[in-house]
Amino acid sequence: MKWVNGRVESRIDTGDRAVQFGDGCFTTARVRNGLTEFAAAHLQRLQQGCERLLITQVNWAALEQEMATAARYQQDGVLKVIISRGSGGRGYSATGCGDATRIISLAPYPAHYHRLRQSGVKLALSPVRLGKNPLLAGIKHLNRLEQVLIRSHLEQTDADEALVLDTDGMLVECCAANLFWRIGQQVYTPDLSSSGVNGIQRQRVMQQTKALGYRLTEVRADPDVLADAEELLITNTLMPVLPVSQTEQRCYASHQLFHLLNSLE
């Protein structure tokens, strides 16, 4: 099902700036038993994205209610929320735009995540590099062409997810997930100050890892560091945590941190 500004609808104005320029942001949430998990965190993520993009005319009270209403239609599913600056303006200028457009869609939960919890994830190094832009780094803006290309290349391999670097050759993330690796009691995750998405589950795993007694460090590192890792795992709000079994020619047998984190879900 799909809703636009609170109405059941699958079309938007062709002049909407989401269509014209990718001018907006989004979030994707897990629905369980008709409720949106971490709804407050997802709303906060959208608010932070809109602040960064200078999108001001959003009816947040209406959106919160619309998210709750939509989630009731699915016992186990995926809720995607898009905020567009709306229609108006000429060219790139946002002058003359009215209220922001609120778009919600609902889909079933991806069944393959259940399988990957048991088998582990195989990662393939993507030939597509992420551009560096501190102004947009961290947020889930609507300009996702890099991820579309990453996914297209991934589908030509037998891997489950992509290992993605930036234009300097440093680790950033996966196509649709964040990355962690463990060496003893030290856990690392890529620094996302220049590119990548600071996922809600990433933030939770960082907090949980510290609470479990591990040291957690955000680093800029090339993929060679993964050769010394005892364990890799990836996260997003739908997975929410999956173990990595293989990346390129390296296999990972330890699932120590994965089991601890999985027990907290």
Short mmCIF file of C-alpha atoms in Angstrom, two decimals:
data_model
loop_
_atom_site.label_atom_id
_atom_site.label_comp_id
_atom_site.label_asym_id
_atom_site.label_seq_id
_atom_site.Cartn_x
_atom_site.Cartn_y
_atom_site.Cartn_z
CA MET A 1 0.00 0.00 0.00
CA LYS A 2 1.04 3.59 -0.59
CA TRP A 3 -0.04 6.92 0.83
CA VAL A 4 0.71 10.51 -0.25
CA ASN A 5 0.02 13.24 2.29
CA GLY A 6 -2.26 10.92 4.25
CA ARG A 7 -4.33 9.68 1.29
CA VAL A 8 -4.15 6.24 -0.30
CA GLU A 9 -2.32 7.14 -3.50
CA SER A 10 0.44 5.73 -5.71
CA ARG A 11 1.19 8.84 -7.82
CA ILE A 12 2.76 12.21 -7.14
CA ASP A 13 2.96 15.45 -9.11
CA THR A 14 5.59 15.23 -11.88
CA GLY A 15 6.73 18.68 -10.72
CA ASP A 16 7.53 17.38 -7.24
CA ARG A 17 11.17 18.05 -6.39
CA ALA A 18 11.68 14.41 -5.42
CA VAL A 19 11.17 13.62 -9.11
CA GLN A 20 12.92 16.69 -10.47
CA PHE A 21 16.03 16.72 -8.28
CA GLY A 22 15.91 13.97 -5.65
CA ASP A 23 15.27 16.83 -3.23
CA GLY A 24 14.37 15.07 0.00
CA CYS A 25 15.23 12.29 2.42
CA PHE A 26 13.84 8.96 3.56
CA THR A 27 13.92 6.26 6.20
CA THR A 28 13.04 2.56 6.17
CA ALA A 29 11.61 0.93 9.30
CA ARG A 30 10.70 -2.57 10.47
CA VAL A 31 7.04 -3.21 11.27
CA ARG A 32 6.23 -5.89 13.85
CA ASN A 33 2.74 -6.73 15.09
CA GLY A 34 1.33 -3.64 13.42
CA LEU A 35 3.79 -1.24 15.09
CA THR A 36 6.75 0.68 13.68
CA GLU A 37 9.91 -0.28 15.55
CA PHE A 38 11.91 2.71 16.87
CA ALA A 39 9.35 5.11 15.39
CA ALA A 40 10.71 8.06 17.38
CA ALA A 41 14.26 7.42 16.09
CA HIS A 42 13.02 7.24 12.50
CA LEU A 43 11.15 10.52 12.88
CA GLN A 44 14.26 12.10 14.38
CA ARG A 45 16.33 10.83 11.44
CA LEU A 46 13.88 12.45 9.00
CA GLN A 47 13.95 15.69 10.97
CA GLN A 48 17.74 15.76 10.97
CA GLY A 49 17.79 15.06 7.23
CA CYS A 50 15.32 17.87 6.57
CA GLU A 51 17.35 20.26 8.73
CA ARG A 52 20.47 19.43 6.73
CA LEU A 53 18.61 19.95 3.44
CA LEU A 54 16.85 23.11 4.71
CA ILE A 55 13.39 21.59 4.22
CA THR A 56 11.16 23.42 6.68
CA GLN A 57 7.48 23.01 5.82
CA VAL A 58 6.86 19.49 7.12
CA ASN A 59 3.74 18.56 9.09
CA TRP A 60 5.48 16.28 11.59
CA ALA A 61 2.36 15.61 13.69
CA ALA A 62 0.48 14.41 10.63
CA LEU A 63 3.41 12.24 9.54
CA GLU A 64 3.68 10.55 12.93
CA GLN A 65 -0.01 9.66 12.82
CA GLU A 66 0.21 8.48 9.21
CA MET A 67 3.11 6.17 10.05
CA ALA A 68 1.18 4.62 12.92
CA THR A 69 -1.93 4.16 10.76
CA ALA A 70 0.02 2.57 7.89
CA ALA A 71 1.86 0.13 10.17
CA ARG A 72 -1.43 -1.38 11.34
CA TYR A 73 -1.92 -2.92 7.90
CA GLN A 74 1.13 -5.21 8.24
CA GLN A 75 2.06 -7.67 11.00
CA ASP A 76 5.61 -8.21 9.75
CA GLY A 77 6.75 -5.76 7.14
CA VAL A 78 8.72 -2.75 5.93
CA LEU A 79 7.58 0.85 6.20
CA LYS A 80 9.32 3.40 3.99
CA VAL A 81 8.82 7.11 4.55
CA ILE A 82 9.91 9.76 2.05
CA ILE A 83 9.90 13.50 2.66
CA SER A 84 10.16 15.66 -0.47
CA ARG A 85 10.47 19.42 -0.47
CA GLY A 86 7.26 19.37 -2.51
CA SER A 87 6.33 21.17 -5.72
CA GLY A 88 7.19 24.70 -6.74
CA GLY A 89 10.14 26.89 -7.54
CA ARG A 90 11.90 27.19 -10.88
CA GLY A 91 15.08 25.32 -11.68
CA TYR A 92 17.13 24.49 -8.61
CA SER A 93 15.66 27.33 -6.55
CA ALA A 94 13.27 26.25 -3.78
CA THR A 95 11.64 29.69 -3.69
CA GLY A 96 7.89 29.30 -4.05
CA CYS A 97 7.66 25.74 -2.75
CA GLY A 98 4.63 24.92 -0.66
CA ASP A 99 4.30 22.22 1.96
CA ALA A 100 6.60 19.22 1.88
CA THR A 101 5.26 15.99 0.39
CA ARG A 102 4.87 13.01 2.73
CA ILE A 103 5.06 9.60 1.02
CA ILE A 104 4.60 6.29 2.84
CA SER A 105 4.77 2.77 1.42
CA LEU A 106 4.31 -0.62 3.05
CA ALA A 107 5.77 -3.97 1.93
CA PRO A 108 6.24 -7.49 3.34
CA TYR A 109 9.38 -8.30 5.33
CA PRO A 110 12.26 -9.70 3.17
CA ALA A 111 12.40 -13.42 3.94
CA HIS A 112 16.05 -13.82 2.89
CA TYR A 113 17.25 -12.07 6.06
CA HIS A 114 16.09 -15.10 8.08
CA ARG A 115 18.23 -17.38 5.88
CA LEU A 116 21.30 -15.14 6.13
CA ARG A 117 21.21 -15.24 9.93
CA GLN A 118 21.95 -18.95 9.65
CA SER A 119 24.27 -19.07 6.63
CA GLY A 120 26.08 -15.76 7.05
CA VAL A 121 26.60 -13.06 4.44
CA LYS A 122 29.04 -13.22 1.55
CA LEU A 123 30.51 -9.81 0.65
CA ALA A 124 31.97 -8.79 -2.72
CA LEU A 125 34.16 -5.72 -3.15
CA SER A 126 32.23 -3.23 -5.28
CA PRO A 127 33.95 -1.46 -8.20
CA VAL A 128 31.68 1.54 -7.53
CA ARG A 129 33.22 4.11 -5.16
CA LEU A 130 31.24 6.55 -3.02
CA GLY A 131 31.89 10.25 -3.49
CA LYS A 132 32.93 12.31 -0.45
CA ASN A 133 30.62 15.13 0.61
CA PRO A 134 30.52 16.13 4.30
CA LEU A 135 27.36 18.22 3.72
CA LEU A 136 25.36 15.12 2.81
CA ALA A 137 27.29 12.42 4.67
CA GLY A 138 25.32 10.43 7.20
CA ILE A 139 21.78 11.26 6.04
CA LYS A 140 19.52 9.16 3.80
CA HIS A 141 18.89 11.70 1.05
CA LEU A 142 17.02 10.73 -2.11
CA ASN A 143 20.08 10.80 -4.38
CA ARG A 144 20.82 7.05 -4.41
CA LEU A 145 22.35 6.55 -7.87
CA GLU A 146 25.60 5.30 -6.32
CA GLN A 147 23.67 2.57 -4.50
CA VAL A 148 21.72 1.71 -7.67
CA LEU A 149 25.02 1.17 -9.50
CA ILE A 150 26.48 -0.78 -6.57
CA ARG A 151 23.44 -3.05 -6.54
CA SER A 152 23.57 -3.54 -10.31
CA HIS A 153 27.19 -4.69 -10.11
CA LEU A 154 26.42 -6.86 -7.06
CA GLU A 155 23.71 -8.71 -8.98
CA GLN A 156 26.38 -9.87 -11.44
CA THR A 157 28.12 -11.79 -8.63
CA ASP A 158 27.09 -14.62 -6.30
CA ALA A 159 27.54 -12.43 -3.22
CA ASP A 160 24.77 -11.30 -0.86
CA GLU A 161 26.03 -7.76 -0.21
CA ALA A 162 28.70 -5.35 -1.41
CA LEU A 163 31.73 -4.04 0.43
CA VAL A 164 31.88 -0.36 -0.55
CA LEU A 165 34.83 2.05 -0.49
CA ASP A 166 35.03 5.81 -1.01
CA THR A 167 37.04 7.50 -3.76
CA ASP A 168 40.13 7.36 -1.52
CA GLY A 169 39.83 3.58 -1.25
CA MET A 170 38.69 3.65 2.40
CA LEU A 171 35.99 1.40 3.86
CA VAL A 172 32.57 3.06 4.18
CA GLU A 173 29.68 0.60 4.30
CA CYS A 174 27.74 -1.96 2.27
CA CYS A 175 25.10 -1.26 -0.36
CA ALA A 176 22.26 -1.24 2.18
CA ALA A 177 23.98 -1.85 5.50
CA ASN A 178 26.65 -0.60 7.88
CA LEU A 179 29.83 -2.54 8.61
CA PHE A 180 31.58 -3.63 11.83
CA TRP A 181 34.61 -5.84 12.42
CA ARG A 182 36.15 -7.27 15.58
CA ILE A 183 39.73 -8.04 16.62
CA GLY A 184 39.70 -9.47 20.13
CA GLN A 185 37.85 -7.03 22.40
CA GLN A 186 38.27 -4.16 19.94
CA VAL A 187 35.43 -3.41 17.50
CA TYR A 188 35.78 -1.05 14.54
CA THR A 189 33.33 0.66 12.21
CA PRO A 190 34.10 3.06 9.34
CA ASP A 191 34.12 6.79 9.97
CA LEU A 192 31.17 8.30 8.07
CA SER A 193 32.02 11.98 8.25
CA SER A 194 32.59 12.25 4.50
CA SER A 195 30.24 9.65 3.00
CA GLY A 196 27.86 6.84 3.86
CA VAL A 197 24.68 6.52 5.92
CA ASN A 198 24.69 6.65 9.71
CA GLY A 199 22.00 4.01 10.22
CA ILE A 200 19.73 3.81 13.23
CA GLN A 201 20.81 0.21 13.84
CA ARG A 202 24.45 1.26 13.48
CA GLN A 203 23.96 3.75 16.31
CA ARG A 204 22.27 1.08 18.46
CA VAL A 205 25.03 -1.48 17.81
CA MET A 206 27.68 1.08 18.76
CA GLN A 207 25.94 1.66 22.09
CA GLN A 208 25.32 -2.06 22.69
CA THR A 209 28.91 -3.00 21.84
CA LYS A 210 30.26 -0.60 24.44
CA ALA A 211 27.72 -1.85 27.01
CA LEU A 212 28.93 -5.42 26.38
CA GLY A 213 32.46 -4.39 27.38
CA TYR A 214 34.06 -4.04 23.95
CA ARG A 215 36.10 -1.03 22.87
CA LEU A 216 34.53 0.70 19.86
CA THR A 217 36.44 2.92 17.42
CA GLU A 218 35.34 4.73 14.26
CA VAL A 219 38.20 4.63 11.77
CA ARG A 220 39.28 5.47 8.24
CA ALA A 221 40.84 2.25 7.02
CA ASP A 222 41.45 0.44 3.76
CA PRO A 223 39.98 -3.05 3.18
CA ASP A 224 43.30 -4.75 3.97
CA VAL A 225 42.51 -4.36 7.69
CA LEU A 226 39.77 -6.97 7.34
CA ALA A 227 42.44 -9.65 6.84
CA ASP A 228 43.25 -9.37 10.57
CA ALA A 229 39.62 -9.39 11.72
CA GLU A 230 38.25 -12.33 13.68
CA GLU A 231 34.65 -11.42 12.93
CA LEU A 232 32.64 -9.19 10.57
CA LEU A 233 29.00 -8.24 10.81
CA ILE A 234 26.64 -5.91 9.00
CA THR A 235 23.58 -4.05 10.25
CA ASN A 236 20.47 -2.18 9.21
CA THR A 237 17.03 -1.75 10.78
CA LEU A 238 15.57 -4.68 8.87
CA MET A 239 18.32 -7.27 9.41
CA PRO A 240 19.01 -6.00 12.15
CA VAL A 241 22.42 -7.75 12.63
CA LEU A 242 23.88 -10.39 10.29
CA PRO A 243 27.18 -12.29 10.51
CA VAL A 244 29.60 -12.19 7.58
CA SER A 245 30.87 -15.59 6.48
CA GLN A 246 33.13 -14.49 3.62
CA THR A 247 34.55 -11.43 1.90
CA GLU A 248 36.49 -12.00 -1.31
CA GLN A 249 38.93 -14.84 -0.42
CA ARG A 250 38.73 -14.48 3.40
CA CYS A 251 36.34 -16.60 5.52
CA TYR A 252 35.15 -15.76 9.04
CA ALA A 253 34.14 -18.53 11.44
CA SER A 254 33.69 -16.51 14.65
CA HIS A 255 30.20 -15.17 15.43
CA GLN A 256 30.94 -14.17 19.03
CA LEU A 257 29.74 -10.56 18.86
CA PHE A 258 26.87 -11.45 16.52
CA HIS A 259 25.42 -13.92 19.04
CA LEU A 260 25.71 -11.41 21.88
CA LEU A 261 24.04 -8.64 19.88
CA ASN A 262 21.40 -10.99 18.49
CA SER A 263 20.46 -12.02 22.03
CA LEU A 264 19.62 -8.37 22.80
CA GLU A 265 17.07 -8.07 19.97
#
